[in-house]
mmCIF file of C-alpha atoms and ligand atoms in Angstrom:
data_model
loop_
_atom_site.group_PDB
_atom_site.id
_atom_site.type_symbol
_atom_site.label_atom_id
_atom_site.label_comp_id
_atom_site.label_asym_id
_atom_site.label_seq_id
_atom_site.Cartn_x
_atom_site.Cartn_y
_atom_site.Cartn_z
ATOM 1 C CA MET A 1 15.828 -5.910 -18.732
ATOM 2 C CA ILE A 2 14.173 -2.673 -17.610
ATOM 3 C CA THR A 3 13.629 -2.255 -13.925
ATOM 4 C CA LEU A 4 10.090 -1.649 -12.797
ATOM 5 C CA LYS A 5 9.946 0.587 -9.763
ATOM 6 C CA ILE A 6 6.322 1.321 -9.139
ATOM 7 C CA VAL A 7 4.596 3.231 -6.361
ATOM 8 C CA LEU A 8 0.925 2.646 -5.607
ATOM 9 C CA ILE A 9 -0.516 5.700 -3.956
ATOM 10 C CA GLY A 10 -3.996 6.020 -2.501
ATOM 11 C CA PRO A 11 -5.822 6.372 0.815
ATOM 12 C CA PRO A 12 -5.741 3.569 3.403
ATOM 13 C CA GLY A 13 -8.169 0.935 2.177
ATOM 14 C CA ALA A 14 -7.831 1.932 -1.499
ATOM 15 C CA GLY A 15 -6.864 -1.679 -2.187
ATOM 16 C CA LYS A 16 -3.128 -1.092 -2.649
ATOM 17 C CA GLY A 17 -2.160 -4.308 -0.843
ATOM 18 C CA THR A 18 -4.792 -6.406 -2.602
ATOM 19 C CA TYR A 19 -3.793 -5.172 -6.063
ATOM 20 C CA ALA A 20 -0.036 -5.225 -5.436
ATOM 21 C CA SER A 21 -0.109 -8.822 -4.216
ATOM 22 C CA ARG A 22 -1.898 -9.826 -7.443
ATOM 23 C CA LEU A 23 0.446 -7.805 -9.679
ATOM 24 C CA THR A 24 3.646 -9.152 -8.217
ATOM 25 C CA SER A 25 3.561 -12.572 -9.929
ATOM 26 C CA THR A 26 2.772 -11.200 -13.411
ATOM 27 C CA LEU A 27 5.326 -8.423 -13.157
ATOM 28 C CA GLY A 28 8.038 -10.541 -11.542
ATOM 29 C CA VAL A 29 8.927 -7.926 -8.941
ATOM 30 C CA PRO A 30 8.180 -8.118 -5.193
ATOM 31 C CA HIS A 31 5.394 -6.320 -3.360
ATOM 32 C CA ILE A 32 6.907 -4.183 -0.619
ATOM 33 C CA SER A 33 4.373 -2.929 1.908
ATOM 34 C CA THR A 34 5.736 -0.567 4.534
ATOM 35 C CA GLY A 35 2.675 -1.349 6.669
ATOM 36 C CA ASP A 36 3.740 -5.027 6.625
ATOM 37 C CA ILE A 37 7.317 -4.056 7.501
ATOM 38 C CA VAL A 38 5.984 -2.081 10.466
ATOM 39 C CA ARG A 39 3.716 -4.947 11.596
ATOM 40 C CA GLU A 40 6.604 -7.465 11.327
ATOM 41 C CA GLU A 41 8.806 -5.247 13.475
ATOM 42 C CA ILE A 42 6.017 -4.911 16.064
ATOM 43 C CA LYS A 43 5.401 -8.663 16.046
ATOM 44 C CA ALA A 44 9.101 -9.336 16.635
ATOM 45 C CA GLN A 45 8.763 -7.220 19.813
ATOM 46 C CA THR A 46 12.089 -5.482 19.252
ATOM 47 C CA LYS A 47 12.782 -2.236 21.093
ATOM 48 C CA LEU A 48 12.047 -0.378 17.867
ATOM 49 C CA GLY A 49 8.900 -2.468 17.338
ATOM 50 C CA LYS A 50 7.576 -1.481 20.779
ATOM 51 C CA MET A 51 8.227 2.182 20.027
ATOM 52 C CA ILE A 52 6.576 2.252 16.609
ATOM 53 C CA LYS A 53 3.544 0.334 17.911
ATOM 54 C CA THR A 54 2.473 3.477 19.782
ATOM 55 C CA TYR A 55 2.153 5.310 16.435
ATOM 56 C CA SER A 56 0.680 2.453 14.444
ATOM 57 C CA ASP A 57 -2.070 1.645 16.982
ATOM 58 C CA LYS A 58 -3.341 5.218 16.728
ATOM 59 C CA GLY A 59 -3.090 5.298 12.936
ATOM 60 C CA GLU A 60 -0.326 7.899 13.099
ATOM 61 C CA LEU A 61 2.661 7.878 10.772
ATOM 62 C CA ILE A 62 5.879 6.630 12.275
ATOM 63 C CA PRO A 63 8.801 9.107 11.995
ATOM 64 C CA ASP A 64 10.205 9.497 8.464
ATOM 65 C CA GLU A 65 13.823 8.614 9.384
ATOM 66 C CA ILE A 66 12.790 5.300 10.986
ATOM 67 C CA MET A 67 10.510 4.355 8.093
ATOM 68 C CA ILE A 68 13.142 5.152 5.473
ATOM 69 C CA LYS A 69 15.782 3.127 7.319
ATOM 70 C CA LEU A 70 13.491 0.084 7.621
ATOM 71 C CA LEU A 71 12.537 0.291 3.945
ATOM 72 C CA ALA A 72 16.107 0.800 2.708
ATOM 73 C CA GLU A 73 17.117 -2.420 4.521
ATOM 74 C CA LYS A 74 14.371 -4.316 2.700
ATOM 75 C CA LEU A 75 15.272 -2.875 -0.725
ATOM 76 C CA ARG A 76 18.867 -4.010 -0.383
ATOM 77 C CA LYS A 77 17.678 -7.645 -0.594
ATOM 78 C CA PRO A 78 18.497 -9.409 -3.910
ATOM 79 C CA ASP A 79 14.835 -9.955 -4.874
ATOM 80 C CA CYS A 80 14.452 -6.190 -5.354
ATOM 81 C CA LYS A 81 17.222 -5.889 -7.924
ATOM 82 C CA ASN A 82 14.814 -5.762 -10.909
ATOM 83 C CA GLY A 83 12.364 -3.466 -9.183
ATOM 84 C CA PHE A 84 9.429 -3.498 -6.768
ATOM 85 C CA ILE A 85 5.870 -2.425 -6.212
ATOM 86 C CA LEU A 86 5.812 -0.079 -3.237
ATOM 87 C CA ASP A 87 2.624 0.038 -1.202
ATOM 88 C CA GLY A 88 2.249 2.555 1.618
ATOM 89 C CA PHE A 89 5.411 4.502 0.844
ATOM 90 C CA PRO A 90 6.100 7.372 0.425
ATOM 91 C CA ARG A 91 3.500 8.897 2.710
ATOM 92 C CA THR A 92 5.043 12.372 3.070
ATOM 93 C CA ILE A 93 6.878 14.781 0.756
ATOM 94 C CA LYS A 94 9.948 14.367 2.961
ATOM 95 C CA GLN A 95 9.911 10.578 2.424
ATOM 96 C CA ALA A 96 9.580 11.093 -1.346
ATOM 97 C CA GLU A 97 12.467 13.555 -1.459
ATOM 98 C CA VAL A 98 14.790 11.298 0.525
ATOM 99 C CA PHE A 99 13.719 8.286 -1.536
ATOM 100 C CA ASP A 100 14.517 10.132 -4.797
ATOM 101 C CA ARG A 101 18.135 10.118 -3.642
ATOM 102 C CA ILE A 102 18.105 6.365 -2.915
ATOM 103 C CA SER A 103 16.213 4.995 -5.896
ATOM 104 C CA LYS A 104 14.558 6.103 -9.139
ATOM 105 C CA ILE A 105 10.815 5.539 -9.353
ATOM 106 C CA ASN A 106 9.530 4.806 -12.897
ATOM 107 C CA LEU A 107 5.802 5.075 -12.397
ATOM 108 C CA VAL A 108 3.320 6.210 -9.738
ATOM 109 C CA ILE A 109 -0.220 4.882 -9.887
ATOM 110 C CA ASN A 110 -2.758 6.937 -7.986
ATOM 111 C CA LEU A 111 -5.856 5.021 -6.897
ATOM 112 C CA ASN A 112 -8.766 7.453 -6.758
ATOM 113 C CA VAL A 113 -11.209 6.161 -4.177
ATOM 114 C CA PRO A 114 -13.997 8.165 -2.488
ATOM 115 C CA ASP A 115 -14.182 8.247 1.331
ATOM 116 C CA TYR A 116 -17.435 6.264 1.625
ATOM 117 C CA ILE A 117 -15.803 3.284 -0.106
ATOM 118 C CA ILE A 118 -12.740 3.536 2.138
ATOM 119 C CA ILE A 119 -14.848 3.489 5.300
ATOM 120 C CA GLN A 120 -16.922 0.535 4.058
ATOM 121 C CA ARG A 121 -13.789 -1.376 3.026
ATOM 122 C CA LEU A 122 -11.713 -0.827 6.129
ATOM 123 C CA SER A 123 -14.464 -1.522 8.605
ATOM 124 C CA ASN A 124 -15.094 -4.870 6.856
ATOM 125 C CA ARG A 125 -11.481 -5.846 6.154
ATOM 126 C CA LEU A 126 -10.054 -9.135 7.437
ATOM 127 C CA VAL A 127 -6.401 -10.151 7.209
ATOM 128 C CA CYS A 128 -4.802 -13.571 7.511
ATOM 129 C CA ARG A 129 -2.590 -13.729 10.594
ATOM 130 C CA ARG A 130 -0.275 -16.216 8.893
ATOM 131 C CA CYS A 131 0.157 -15.164 5.228
ATOM 132 C CA GLY A 132 -1.295 -11.634 5.168
ATOM 133 C CA THR A 133 -3.928 -12.297 2.489
ATOM 134 C CA ILE A 134 -6.620 -9.620 2.598
ATOM 135 C CA TYR A 135 -10.359 -10.394 2.606
ATOM 136 C CA ASN A 136 -13.514 -8.323 2.953
ATOM 137 C CA LYS A 137 -16.676 -9.375 4.769
ATOM 138 C CA LEU A 138 -18.798 -7.785 2.014
ATOM 139 C CA THR A 139 -16.891 -7.993 -1.235
ATOM 140 C CA LEU A 140 -14.111 -10.531 -0.916
ATOM 141 C CA LYS A 141 -15.321 -13.197 1.490
ATOM 142 C CA PRO A 142 -13.240 -16.220 2.487
ATOM 143 C CA LYS A 143 -14.811 -19.592 1.646
ATOM 144 C CA ARG A 144 -15.003 -20.485 5.367
ATOM 145 C CA ASP A 145 -15.714 -17.977 8.123
ATOM 146 C CA ASN A 146 -12.514 -16.521 9.583
ATOM 147 C CA VAL A 147 -10.244 -19.056 7.829
ATOM 148 C CA CYS A 148 -7.777 -18.142 5.073
ATOM 149 C CA ASP A 149 -8.486 -19.855 1.718
ATOM 150 C CA LYS A 150 -4.768 -20.033 0.947
ATOM 151 C CA CYS A 151 -3.102 -21.273 4.144
ATOM 152 C CA ASP A 152 -5.908 -22.084 6.642
ATOM 153 C CA GLY A 153 -4.572 -19.283 8.880
ATOM 154 C CA GLU A 154 -6.852 -17.393 11.237
ATOM 155 C CA LEU A 155 -8.382 -14.149 9.907
ATOM 156 C CA TYR A 156 -8.421 -11.080 12.134
ATOM 157 C CA GLN A 157 -9.462 -7.450 12.055
ATOM 158 C CA ARG A 158 -6.558 -4.983 12.283
ATOM 159 C CA LYS A 159 -6.541 -2.889 15.447
ATOM 160 C CA ASP A 160 -6.359 0.319 13.372
ATOM 161 C CA ASP A 161 -9.390 -0.706 11.274
ATOM 162 C CA ASN A 162 -11.921 0.749 13.729
ATOM 163 C CA PRO A 163 -14.142 3.771 12.901
ATOM 164 C CA LYS A 164 -12.293 6.379 14.984
ATOM 165 C CA VAL A 165 -8.818 5.360 13.807
ATOM 166 C CA ILE A 166 -10.029 4.990 10.190
ATOM 167 C CA GLN A 167 -11.197 8.624 10.219
ATOM 168 C CA ASP A 168 -7.863 9.749 11.739
ATOM 169 C CA ARG A 169 -5.921 7.805 9.089
ATOM 170 C CA LEU A 170 -7.992 9.370 6.322
ATOM 171 C CA ASN A 171 -7.368 12.857 7.723
ATOM 172 C CA ILE A 172 -3.634 12.174 7.883
ATOM 173 C CA TYR A 173 -3.730 10.864 4.303
ATOM 174 C CA ARG A 174 -5.457 13.998 2.979
ATOM 175 C CA LYS A 175 -3.088 16.302 4.845
ATOM 176 C CA LYS A 176 0.293 14.581 4.531
ATOM 177 C CA THR A 177 0.122 12.085 1.655
ATOM 178 C CA GLU A 178 -2.224 13.632 -0.909
ATOM 179 C CA PRO A 179 0.264 16.455 -1.718
ATOM 180 C CA LEU A 180 2.406 13.700 -3.263
ATOM 181 C CA ILE A 181 -0.050 13.498 -6.161
ATOM 182 C CA GLU A 182 1.013 16.990 -7.279
ATOM 183 C CA TYR A 183 4.656 16.160 -6.497
ATOM 184 C CA TYR A 184 4.696 13.182 -8.868
ATOM 185 C CA LYS A 185 2.468 14.894 -11.451
ATOM 186 C CA LYS A 186 5.122 17.593 -11.792
ATOM 187 C CA LYS A 187 7.724 14.874 -12.354
ATOM 188 C CA ASN A 188 5.536 13.358 -15.084
ATOM 189 C CA LEU A 189 5.348 10.024 -13.276
ATOM 190 C CA LEU A 190 1.690 9.999 -12.254
ATOM 191 C CA LYS A 191 -1.116 7.894 -13.750
ATOM 192 C CA ASN A 192 -4.634 7.768 -12.291
ATOM 193 C CA VAL A 193 -6.843 4.718 -11.890
ATOM 194 C CA ARG A 194 -10.421 5.282 -10.737
ATOM 195 C CA CYS A 195 -11.986 2.810 -8.289
ATOM 196 C CA ASP A 196 -15.283 4.422 -7.361
ATOM 197 C CA ASP A 197 -17.610 1.450 -7.242
ATOM 198 C CA LEU A 198 -17.504 -0.953 -4.281
ATOM 199 C CA LYS A 199 -18.859 -3.774 -6.438
ATOM 200 C CA ILE A 200 -16.051 -3.758 -9.012
ATOM 201 C CA PRO A 201 -14.106 -7.012 -8.452
ATOM 202 C CA PRO A 202 -10.388 -6.568 -7.647
ATOM 203 C CA GLU A 203 -9.422 -8.444 -10.856
ATOM 204 C CA GLU A 204 -10.955 -5.645 -12.922
ATOM 205 C CA ILE A 205 -8.935 -2.944 -11.200
ATOM 206 C CA VAL A 206 -5.812 -5.108 -11.488
ATOM 207 C CA GLU A 207 -6.424 -5.283 -15.265
ATOM 208 C CA LYS A 208 -6.743 -1.479 -15.415
ATOM 209 C CA ILE A 209 -3.458 -1.116 -13.532
ATOM 210 C CA LYS A 210 -1.772 -3.637 -15.841
ATOM 211 C CA THR A 211 -2.914 -1.616 -18.865
ATOM 212 C CA VAL A 212 -1.290 1.493 -17.398
ATOM 213 C CA ILE A 213 1.939 -0.439 -16.738
ATOM 214 C CA ASN A 214 1.949 -1.936 -20.241
ATOM 215 C CA GLN A 215 1.581 1.530 -21.751
ATOM 216 C CA PHE A 216 4.565 2.633 -19.699
ATOM 217 C CA GLN A 217 6.658 -0.357 -20.808
ATOM 218 C CA LYS A 218 5.920 0.131 -24.521
ATOM 219 C CA PRO A 219 8.897 1.669 -26.268
ATOM 220 C CA SER A 220 7.978 5.176 -27.396
ATOM 221 C CA LYS A 221 7.829 5.748 -31.173
ATOM 222 C CA PRO A 222 10.815 7.595 -32.660
HETATM 223 P P1 AMP B 1 -0.730 0.505 6.288
HETATM 224 O O1 AMP B 1 -0.789 -0.981 6.391
HETATM 225 O O2 AMP B 1 -0.050 0.978 5.033
HETATM 226 O O3 AMP B 1 -2.070 1.158 6.520
HETATM 227 O O4 AMP B 1 0.231 1.002 7.477
HETATM 228 C C1 AMP B 1 -0.065 0.716 8.830
HETATM 229 C C2 AMP B 1 0.666 1.694 9.736
HETATM 230 O O5 AMP B 1 2.095 1.562 9.569
HETATM 231 C C3 AMP B 1 0.382 3.168 9.445
HETATM 232 O O6 AMP B 1 -0.806 3.633 10.055
HETATM 233 C C4 AMP B 1 1.634 3.829 10.035
HETATM 234 O O7 AMP B 1 1.588 3.864 11.442
HETATM 235 C C5 AMP B 1 2.725 2.843 9.628
HETATM 236 N N1 AMP B 1 3.284 3.163 8.294
HETATM 237 C C6 AMP B 1 3.194 2.411 7.163
HETATM 238 N N2 AMP B 1 3.821 2.997 6.132
HETATM 239 C C7 AMP B 1 4.331 4.162 6.625
HETATM 240 C C8 AMP B 1 5.089 5.223 6.056
HETATM 241 N N3 AMP B 1 5.451 5.232 4.765
HETATM 242 N N4 AMP B 1 5.427 6.254 6.867
HETATM 243 C C9 AMP B 1 5.087 6.279 8.176
HETATM 244 N N5 AMP B 1 4.359 5.328 8.774
HETATM 245 C C10 AMP B 1 3.990 4.263 8.010
#
């Protein structure tokens, strides 16, 4: 069995979490979101959690060494042995370089999303407090107001999904994370998927991503 180690790259609000959570069952590999790892640590109110909250609340990246350590712990779990879909990592060249020494990425999917869609998405995003399912007040509404369709959990708006922090996160993405596109292009790992229409349903983008993955999995002709 070939391992499937995929990175989804794209600005905050590109839909990485939404698409990854839908891809995980068909691909049979777990969705690993470093944002979720960070939020779990904060929720557990550990000493580390309290420290990283100061970065996360402002939309700033937490230090590379801490992020890599937290992620490496997660990847050692048995469910990651056949691969994973990484969402939110790497976010800096340094993270990518260190990660190259830990694991071998097979494919990087870059979600091309214009800023106006990002701002619309993030300012209307709702997340389930219990199971993490993502909704959108405009495009992906829950059946009942503020209640998760899947687990009846309460929906909330993330603290970093407010206009000022959204703009800061986008600036950080352009400055620190976007250079990774060139980094992975040079390694011949990069595939682009365009998502430039707010009305396109997530299923359609998921299908586009699956097509890219299927192409990658096809054995190359001799
Ligand atoms: P996300 O849910 O991916 O938007 O991540 C939420 C927050 O967690 C970010 O704003 C950062 O503070 C932190 N975070 C998530 N992934 C990383 C990463 N790879 N490197 C540094 N900080 C991260």
